[in-house]
mmCIF file of C-alpha atoms in Angstrom:
data_model
loop_
_atom_site.group_PDB
_atom_site.id
_atom_site.type_symbol
_atom_site.label_atom_id
_atom_site.label_comp_id
_atom_site.label_asym_id
_atom_site.label_seq_id
_atom_site.Cartn_x
_atom_site.Cartn_y
_atom_site.Cartn_z
ATOM 1 C CA MET M 171 0.000 0.000 0.000
ATOM 2 C CA ALA M 172 1.434 3.363 -1.019
ATOM 3 C CA ILE M 173 0.419 6.494 0.856
ATOM 4 C CA ILE M 174 0.241 9.663 -1.193
ATOM 5 C CA THR M 175 -0.265 13.105 0.294
ATOM 6 C CA GLY M 176 -2.060 15.010 -2.392
ATOM 7 C CA ALA M 177 -3.205 18.094 -0.527
ATOM 8 C CA PRO M 178 -3.428 19.305 3.076
ATOM 9 C CA THR M 179 -6.942 17.968 3.686
ATOM 10 C CA TRP M 180 -6.597 14.662 1.827
ATOM 11 C CA THR M 181 -4.618 11.500 2.458
ATOM 12 C CA ILE M 182 -4.653 9.081 -0.454
ATOM 13 C CA THR M 183 -3.629 5.439 -0.355
ATOM 14 C CA VAL M 184 -3.222 3.121 -3.305
ATOM 15 C CA ALA M 185 -3.475 -0.609 -2.670
ATOM 16 C CA GLY M 186 -3.547 -2.705 -5.821
ATOM 17 C CA ASP M 187 -6.312 -1.296 -8.010
ATOM 18 C CA ILE M 188 -8.138 0.553 -5.203
ATOM 19 C CA VAL M 189 -7.542 4.194 -4.290
ATOM 20 C CA GLY M 190 -8.589 5.185 -0.774
ATOM 21 C CA PHE M 191 -9.412 8.788 0.108
ATOM 22 C CA ASP M 192 -9.365 10.075 3.680
ATOM 23 C CA TYR M 193 -10.678 13.567 4.342
ATOM 24 C CA THR M 194 -8.563 15.136 7.084
ATOM 25 C CA GLY M 195 -10.071 18.621 7.090
ATOM 26 C CA SER M 196 -11.515 20.115 10.257
ATOM 27 C CA ASP M 197 -14.725 21.569 8.788
ATOM 28 C CA ARG M 198 -17.504 19.082 9.600
ATOM 29 C CA TYR M 199 -19.810 20.638 7.016
ATOM 30 C CA ALA M 200 -17.243 20.077 4.265
ATOM 31 C CA VAL M 201 -17.035 16.306 4.806
ATOM 32 C CA PRO M 202 -17.479 14.584 1.417
ATOM 33 C CA ARG M 203 -20.740 12.814 0.660
ATOM 34 C CA VAL M 204 -20.842 9.453 -1.048
ATOM 35 C CA TRP M 205 -23.737 7.368 -2.278
ATOM 36 C CA ALA M 206 -22.200 3.895 -2.444
ATOM 37 C CA GLY M 207 -21.724 2.877 -6.059
ATOM 38 C CA ARG M 208 -23.635 5.892 -7.330
ATOM 39 C CA GLY M 209 -21.942 9.211 -6.664
ATOM 40 C CA LEU M 210 -19.661 11.659 -4.905
ATOM 41 C CA GLY M 211 -20.196 15.155 -3.504
ATOM 42 C CA ILE M 212 -17.401 17.609 -2.625
ATOM 43 C CA THR M 213 -17.892 21.205 -1.480
ATOM 44 C CA GLN M 214 -17.268 23.836 -4.136
ATOM 45 C CA ALA M 215 -14.602 25.360 -1.866
ATOM 46 C CA ASP M 216 -12.748 22.026 -1.461
ATOM 47 C CA LEU M 217 -13.000 20.997 -5.109
ATOM 48 C CA PRO M 218 -9.751 22.616 -6.380
ATOM 49 C CA GLU M 219 -7.764 20.933 -3.599
ATOM 50 C CA PHE M 220 -9.478 17.593 -4.289
ATOM 51 C CA VAL M 221 -8.559 17.853 -7.993
ATOM 52 C CA GLN M 222 -4.987 18.668 -6.942
ATOM 53 C CA ALA M 223 -5.011 15.525 -4.791
ATOM 54 C CA LEU M 224 -6.360 13.464 -7.714
ATOM 55 C CA ALA M 225 -3.407 14.640 -9.795
ATOM 56 C CA THR M 226 -1.031 12.822 -7.424
ATOM 57 C CA VAL M 227 -2.606 9.417 -8.081
ATOM 58 C CA PRO M 228 -0.519 7.285 -10.479
ATOM 59 C CA ASP M 229 -1.955 6.844 -13.959
ATOM 60 C CA TYR M 230 -3.818 3.606 -14.505
ATOM 61 C CA GLU M 231 -2.763 3.637 -18.141
ATOM 62 C CA SER M 232 0.716 2.527 -17.064
ATOM 63 C CA LEU M 233 -0.832 -0.746 -15.831
ATOM 64 C CA VAL M 234 -2.047 -3.514 -18.119
ATOM 65 C CA PRO M 235 -5.853 -3.495 -18.008
ATOM 66 C CA SER M 236 -7.722 -6.762 -17.656
ATOM 67 C CA GLN M 237 -10.173 -7.948 -20.315
ATOM 68 C CA ASP M 238 -13.106 -6.744 -18.149
ATOM 69 C CA ASP M 239 -11.551 -3.288 -17.787
ATOM 70 C CA ARG M 240 -11.078 -2.917 -21.546
ATOM 71 C CA ALA M 241 -14.774 -3.692 -22.116
ATOM 72 C CA GLU M 242 -15.727 -0.768 -19.845
ATOM 73 C CA GLU M 243 -13.276 1.789 -21.297
ATOM 74 C CA ASN M 244 -15.710 3.243 -23.835
ATOM 75 C CA GLU M 245 -18.545 3.748 -21.354
ATOM 76 C CA PRO M 246 -18.769 7.117 -19.599
ATOM 77 C CA ILE M 247 -18.176 6.383 -15.934
ATOM 78 C CA TRP M 248 -18.678 9.855 -14.412
ATOM 79 C CA SER M 249 -21.453 12.342 -15.118
ATOM 80 C CA LYS M 250 -20.869 16.016 -15.721
ATOM 81 C CA PRO M 251 -20.504 17.768 -12.359
ATOM 82 C CA ARG M 252 -23.641 19.401 -10.971
ATOM 83 C CA TYR M 253 -23.493 22.285 -8.497
ATOM 84 C CA ASP M 254 -26.138 22.437 -5.761
ATOM 85 C CA PRO M 255 -26.368 26.089 -4.667
ATOM 86 C CA ASP M 256 -28.394 25.245 -1.546
ATOM 87 C CA GLU M 257 -25.633 23.043 -0.145
ATOM 88 C CA ALA M 258 -22.591 24.484 -1.995
ATOM 89 C CA PHE M 259 -21.619 20.944 -3.028
ATOM 90 C CA VAL M 260 -20.598 19.723 -6.465
ATOM 91 C CA TYR M 261 -21.950 16.252 -7.263
ATOM 92 C CA VAL M 262 -20.926 13.673 -9.869
ATOM 93 C CA THR M 263 -22.515 10.309 -10.377
ATOM 94 C CA GLY M 264 -20.031 7.477 -10.559
ATOM 95 C CA PRO M 265 -18.502 4.440 -8.872
ATOM 96 C CA CYS M 266 -17.427 5.595 -5.389
ATOM 97 C CA GLN M 267 -17.610 3.143 -2.524
ATOM 98 C CA LEU M 268 -18.082 3.483 1.217
ATOM 99 C CA PRO M 269 -16.543 1.181 3.827
ATOM 100 C CA VAL M 270 -20.128 0.269 4.798
ATOM 101 C CA PRO M 271 -22.818 0.913 2.153
ATOM 102 C CA LEU M 272 -25.523 3.347 3.280
ATOM 103 C CA PRO M 273 -28.607 4.575 1.411
ATOM 104 C CA GLY M 274 -28.394 7.959 -0.261
ATOM 105 C CA TYR M 275 -25.597 10.484 0.029
ATOM 106 C CA ALA M 276 -23.890 9.956 3.381
ATOM 107 C CA PRO M 277 -21.196 12.163 4.916
ATOM 108 C CA THR M 278 -17.981 10.170 5.147
ATOM 109 C CA LEU M 279 -14.354 10.752 5.995
ATOM 110 C CA THR M 280 -13.272 7.714 3.943
ATOM 111 C CA PHE M 281 -14.239 6.381 0.522
ATOM 112 C CA THR M 282 -12.661 4.399 -2.308
ATOM 113 C CA ILE M 283 -12.581 4.513 -6.091
ATOM 114 C CA LYS M 284 -11.054 1.944 -8.423
ATOM 115 C CA LEU M 285 -7.779 3.164 -9.903
ATOM 116 C CA ARG M 286 -9.044 2.746 -13.455
ATOM 117 C CA HIS M 287 -11.759 5.386 -12.815
ATOM 118 C CA ILE M 288 -9.511 8.128 -11.402
ATOM 119 C CA ALA M 289 -8.366 9.670 -14.719
ATOM 120 C CA ALA M 290 -11.957 10.105 -15.928
ATOM 121 C CA LEU M 291 -12.985 11.711 -12.627
ATOM 122 C CA ARG M 292 -9.975 14.027 -12.729
ATOM 123 C CA ALA M 293 -10.854 15.044 -16.317
ATOM 124 C CA ARG M 294 -14.511 15.760 -15.469
ATOM 125 C CA LEU M 295 -13.662 17.842 -12.402
ATOM 126 C CA THR M 296 -10.806 19.709 -14.085
ATOM 127 C CA ALA M 297 -13.093 20.670 -16.962
ATOM 128 C CA TYR M 298 -15.739 21.841 -14.473
ATOM 129 C CA LEU M 299 -13.243 24.128 -12.713
ATOM 130 C CA ARG M 300 -12.205 25.863 -15.961
#
């Protein structure tokens, strides 16, 4: 397991093909929200730092994808980001996971994403910030 420090409020670990994200910020309102297997929410204020943290994750392209991974490559994994002005969160639908699945968007300090999905998430969020 490799630990990567991507930004002051994020600790990232890579173990095999799973990337773990730990939110270490002190603002309880800004805790990320994850709907297991369906989506991710990050505050608008924390989004640039989260994208900076994503940039520290090694590229999956340097690994040899399995046959199952190649079949999924042409499918859009992440939706376009959507800003919720009432909550000041930016949401994307996509394959995030919680340590324990809960219904709906749940605040969480820890979540995971498969390594092969990181580049697409980084691209979506980078484009949103421009």
